[in-house]
Short mmCIF file of N, CA and C in Angstrom, two decimals:
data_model
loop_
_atom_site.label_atom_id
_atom_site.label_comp_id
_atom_site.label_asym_id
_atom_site.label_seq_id
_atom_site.Cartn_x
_atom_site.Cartn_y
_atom_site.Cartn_z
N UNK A 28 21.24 36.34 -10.66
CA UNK A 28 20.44 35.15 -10.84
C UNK A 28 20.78 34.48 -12.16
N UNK A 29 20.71 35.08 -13.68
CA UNK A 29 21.25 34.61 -14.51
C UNK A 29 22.53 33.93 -14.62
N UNK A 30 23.43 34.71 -13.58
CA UNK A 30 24.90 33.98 -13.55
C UNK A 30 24.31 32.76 -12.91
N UNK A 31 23.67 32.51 -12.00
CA UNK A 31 23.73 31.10 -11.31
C UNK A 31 23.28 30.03 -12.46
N UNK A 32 22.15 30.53 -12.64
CA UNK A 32 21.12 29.71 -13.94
C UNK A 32 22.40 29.47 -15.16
N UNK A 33 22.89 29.89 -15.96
CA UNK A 33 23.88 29.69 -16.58
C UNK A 33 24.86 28.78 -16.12
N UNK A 34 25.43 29.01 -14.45
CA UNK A 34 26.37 28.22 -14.49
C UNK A 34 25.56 26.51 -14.38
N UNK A 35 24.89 26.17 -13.56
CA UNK A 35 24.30 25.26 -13.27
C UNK A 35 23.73 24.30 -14.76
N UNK A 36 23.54 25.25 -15.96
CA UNK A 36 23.09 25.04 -16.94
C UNK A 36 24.19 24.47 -17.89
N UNK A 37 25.61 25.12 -17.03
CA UNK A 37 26.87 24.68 -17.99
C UNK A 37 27.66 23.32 -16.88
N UNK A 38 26.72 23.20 -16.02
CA UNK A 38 27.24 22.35 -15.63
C UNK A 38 26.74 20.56 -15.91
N UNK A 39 25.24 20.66 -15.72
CA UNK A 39 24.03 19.86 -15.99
C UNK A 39 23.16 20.10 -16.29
N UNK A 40 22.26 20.13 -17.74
CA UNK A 40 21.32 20.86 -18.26
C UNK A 40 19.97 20.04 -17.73
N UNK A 41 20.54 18.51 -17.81
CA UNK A 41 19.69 17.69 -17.78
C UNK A 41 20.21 16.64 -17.16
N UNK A 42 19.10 15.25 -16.53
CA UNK A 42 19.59 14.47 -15.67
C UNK A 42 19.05 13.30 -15.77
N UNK A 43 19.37 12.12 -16.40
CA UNK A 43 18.36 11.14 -16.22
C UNK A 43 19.12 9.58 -15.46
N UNK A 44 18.17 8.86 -14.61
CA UNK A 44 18.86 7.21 -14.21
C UNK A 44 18.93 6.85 -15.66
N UNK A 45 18.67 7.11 -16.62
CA UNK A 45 19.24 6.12 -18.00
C UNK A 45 20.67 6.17 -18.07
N UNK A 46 21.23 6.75 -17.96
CA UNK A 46 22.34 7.03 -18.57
C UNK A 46 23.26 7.75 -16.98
N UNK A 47 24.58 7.31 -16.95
CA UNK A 47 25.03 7.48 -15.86
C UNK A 47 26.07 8.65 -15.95
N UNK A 48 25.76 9.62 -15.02
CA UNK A 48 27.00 11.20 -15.35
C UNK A 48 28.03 10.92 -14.27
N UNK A 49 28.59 11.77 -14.02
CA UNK A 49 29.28 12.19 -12.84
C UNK A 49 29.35 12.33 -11.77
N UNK A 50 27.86 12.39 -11.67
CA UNK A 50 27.11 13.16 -10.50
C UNK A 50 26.78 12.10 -9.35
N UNK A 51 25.58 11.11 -10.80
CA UNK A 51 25.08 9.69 -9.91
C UNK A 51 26.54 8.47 -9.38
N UNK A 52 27.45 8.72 -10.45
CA UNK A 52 28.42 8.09 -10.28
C UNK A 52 29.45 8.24 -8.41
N UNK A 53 29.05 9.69 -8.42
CA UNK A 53 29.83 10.24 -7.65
C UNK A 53 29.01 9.85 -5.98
N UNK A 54 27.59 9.94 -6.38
CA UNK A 54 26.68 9.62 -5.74
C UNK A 54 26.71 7.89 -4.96
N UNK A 55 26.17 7.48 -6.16
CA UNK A 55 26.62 5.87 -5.69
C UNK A 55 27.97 5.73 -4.84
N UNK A 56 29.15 6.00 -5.37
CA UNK A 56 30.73 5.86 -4.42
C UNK A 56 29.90 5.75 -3.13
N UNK A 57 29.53 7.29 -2.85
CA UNK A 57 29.83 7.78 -1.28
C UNK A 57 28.59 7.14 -0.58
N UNK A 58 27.19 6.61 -1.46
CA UNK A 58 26.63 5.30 -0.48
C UNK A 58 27.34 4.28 -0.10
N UNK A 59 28.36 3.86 -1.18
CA UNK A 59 28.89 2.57 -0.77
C UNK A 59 29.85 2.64 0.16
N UNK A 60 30.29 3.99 0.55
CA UNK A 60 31.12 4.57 1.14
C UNK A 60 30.74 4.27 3.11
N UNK A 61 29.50 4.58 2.69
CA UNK A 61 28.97 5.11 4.28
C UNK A 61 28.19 4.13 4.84
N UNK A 62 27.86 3.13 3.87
CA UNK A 62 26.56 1.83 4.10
C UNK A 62 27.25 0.43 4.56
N UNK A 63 27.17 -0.16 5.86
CA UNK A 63 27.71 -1.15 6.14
C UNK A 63 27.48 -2.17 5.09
N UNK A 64 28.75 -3.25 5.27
CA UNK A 64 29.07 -4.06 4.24
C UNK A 64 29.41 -4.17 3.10
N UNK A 65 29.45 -5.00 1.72
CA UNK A 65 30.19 -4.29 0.58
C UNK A 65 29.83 -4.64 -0.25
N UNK A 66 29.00 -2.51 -0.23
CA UNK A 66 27.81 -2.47 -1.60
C UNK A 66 29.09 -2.43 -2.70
N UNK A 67 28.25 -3.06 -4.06
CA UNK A 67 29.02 -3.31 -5.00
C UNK A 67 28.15 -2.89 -6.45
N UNK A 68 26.73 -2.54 -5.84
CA UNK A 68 25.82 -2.11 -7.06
C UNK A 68 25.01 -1.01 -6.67
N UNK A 69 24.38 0.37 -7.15
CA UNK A 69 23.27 1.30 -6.79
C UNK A 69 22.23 1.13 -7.69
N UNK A 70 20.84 1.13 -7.37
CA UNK A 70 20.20 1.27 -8.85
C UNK A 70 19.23 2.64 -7.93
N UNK A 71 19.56 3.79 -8.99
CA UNK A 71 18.67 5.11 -9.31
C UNK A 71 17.31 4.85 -10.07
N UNK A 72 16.64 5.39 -9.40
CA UNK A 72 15.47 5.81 -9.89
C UNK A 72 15.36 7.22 -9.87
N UNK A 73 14.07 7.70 -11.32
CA UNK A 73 13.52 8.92 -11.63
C UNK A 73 12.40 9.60 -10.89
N UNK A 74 11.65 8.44 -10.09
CA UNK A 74 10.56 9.32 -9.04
C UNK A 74 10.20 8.45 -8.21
N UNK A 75 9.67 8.81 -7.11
CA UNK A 75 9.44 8.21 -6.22
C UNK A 75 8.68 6.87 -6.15
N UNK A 76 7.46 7.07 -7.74
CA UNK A 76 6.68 5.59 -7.66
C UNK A 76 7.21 4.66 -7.94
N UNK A 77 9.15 5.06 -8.67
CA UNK A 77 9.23 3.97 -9.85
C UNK A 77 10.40 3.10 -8.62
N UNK A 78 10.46 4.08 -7.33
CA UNK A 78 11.48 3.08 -6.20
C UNK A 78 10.80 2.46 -5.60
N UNK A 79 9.59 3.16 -5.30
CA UNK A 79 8.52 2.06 -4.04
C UNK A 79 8.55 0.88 -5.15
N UNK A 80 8.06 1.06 -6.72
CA UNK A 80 7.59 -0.33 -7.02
C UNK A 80 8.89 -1.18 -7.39
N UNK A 81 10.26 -0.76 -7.65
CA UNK A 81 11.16 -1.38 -7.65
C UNK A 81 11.68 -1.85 -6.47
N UNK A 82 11.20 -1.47 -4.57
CA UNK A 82 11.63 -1.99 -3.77
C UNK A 82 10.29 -3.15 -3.44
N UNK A 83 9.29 -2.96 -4.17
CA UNK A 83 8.26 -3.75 -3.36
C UNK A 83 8.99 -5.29 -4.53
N UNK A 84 9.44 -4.86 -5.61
CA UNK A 84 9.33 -6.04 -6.78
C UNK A 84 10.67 -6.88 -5.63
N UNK A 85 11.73 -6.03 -5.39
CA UNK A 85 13.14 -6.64 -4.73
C UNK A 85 12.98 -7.28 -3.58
N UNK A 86 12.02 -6.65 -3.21
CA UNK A 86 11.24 -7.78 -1.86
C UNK A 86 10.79 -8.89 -1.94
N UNK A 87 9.68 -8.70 -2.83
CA UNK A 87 9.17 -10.46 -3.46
C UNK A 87 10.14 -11.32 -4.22
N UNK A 88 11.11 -11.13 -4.91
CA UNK A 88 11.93 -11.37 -5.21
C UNK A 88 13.36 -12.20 -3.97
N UNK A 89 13.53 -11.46 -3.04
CA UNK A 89 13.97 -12.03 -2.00
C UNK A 89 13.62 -12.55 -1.00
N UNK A 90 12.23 -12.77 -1.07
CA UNK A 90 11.28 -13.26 0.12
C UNK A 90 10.54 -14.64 -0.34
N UNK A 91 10.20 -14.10 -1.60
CA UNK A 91 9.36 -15.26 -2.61
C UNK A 91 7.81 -14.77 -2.06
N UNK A 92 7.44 -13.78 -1.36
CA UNK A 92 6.34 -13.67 -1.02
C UNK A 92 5.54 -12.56 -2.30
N UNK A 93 4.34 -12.22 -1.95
CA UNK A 93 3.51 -11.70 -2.92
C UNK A 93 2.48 -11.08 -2.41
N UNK A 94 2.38 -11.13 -0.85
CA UNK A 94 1.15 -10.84 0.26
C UNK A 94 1.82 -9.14 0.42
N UNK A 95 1.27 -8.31 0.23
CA UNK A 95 1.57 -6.52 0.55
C UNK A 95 0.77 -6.67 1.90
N UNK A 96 1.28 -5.52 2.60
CA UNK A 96 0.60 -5.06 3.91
C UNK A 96 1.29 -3.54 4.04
N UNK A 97 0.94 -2.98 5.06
CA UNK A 97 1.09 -1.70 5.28
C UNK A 97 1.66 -1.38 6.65
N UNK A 98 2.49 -0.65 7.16
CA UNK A 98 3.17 -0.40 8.19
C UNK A 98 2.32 0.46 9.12
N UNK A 99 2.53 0.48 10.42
CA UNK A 99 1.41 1.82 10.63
C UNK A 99 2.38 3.34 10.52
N UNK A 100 3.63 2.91 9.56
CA UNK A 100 4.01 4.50 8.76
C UNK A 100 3.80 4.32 7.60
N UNK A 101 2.54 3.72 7.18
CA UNK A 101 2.50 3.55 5.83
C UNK A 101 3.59 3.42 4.67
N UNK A 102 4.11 2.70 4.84
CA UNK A 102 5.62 2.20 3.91
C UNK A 102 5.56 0.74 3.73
N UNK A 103 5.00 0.79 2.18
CA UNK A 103 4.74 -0.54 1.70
C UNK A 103 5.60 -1.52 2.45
N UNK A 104 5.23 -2.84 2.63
CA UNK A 104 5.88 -4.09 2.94
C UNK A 104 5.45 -4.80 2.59
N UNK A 105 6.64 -5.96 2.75
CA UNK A 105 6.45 -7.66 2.23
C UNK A 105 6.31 -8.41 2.75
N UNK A 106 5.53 -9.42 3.77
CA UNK A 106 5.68 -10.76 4.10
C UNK A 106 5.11 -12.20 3.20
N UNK A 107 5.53 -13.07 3.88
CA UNK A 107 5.76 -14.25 3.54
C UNK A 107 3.95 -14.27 3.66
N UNK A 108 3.48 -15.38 2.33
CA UNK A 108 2.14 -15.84 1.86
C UNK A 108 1.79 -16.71 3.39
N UNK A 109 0.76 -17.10 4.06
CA UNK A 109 0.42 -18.45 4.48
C UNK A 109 0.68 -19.47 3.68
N UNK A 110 1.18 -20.81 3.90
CA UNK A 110 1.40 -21.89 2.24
C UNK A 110 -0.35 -22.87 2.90
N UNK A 111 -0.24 -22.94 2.07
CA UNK A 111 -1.72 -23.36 1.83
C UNK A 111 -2.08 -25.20 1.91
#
């Protein structure tokens, strides 16, 4: 067990989206690899709240909307406001 813990420890002690290793690098490639069309950017996140709220922001952002609703799999979404 120590041998594993050691190696893993000499491999990556630590891991953060700030700063980009080998790993995420290596990571990103093989999405762009496997994902139709031609990805040219990845953005990582550190936990799960900080992607929901960075996909809900990329939504309004490409929608122009601001109205949230809920799926019945509960997975935030975006539609378009009523215009008033």
């Amino acid at each position: 067990m120590t041998s594993k813990i050691n190696a893993q420890v000499n491999r990556l002690q630590h891991t953060s989206t700030l700063y980009p290793n080998e790993h995420i690098v290596a990571l990103a490639e093989k999405i762009a690899q496997i994902t139709p069309g031609n990805l040219q950017q990845s953005f990582f996140t550190s936990s799960g709240t900080e992607a929901n709220e960075a996909a809900i922001l990329i939504a309004r952002m490409a929608t122009g909307a601001m109205t949230l609703w809920r799926c019945a799999t509960r997975i935030p979404a975006v539609r378009r406001s009523p215009k008033h």
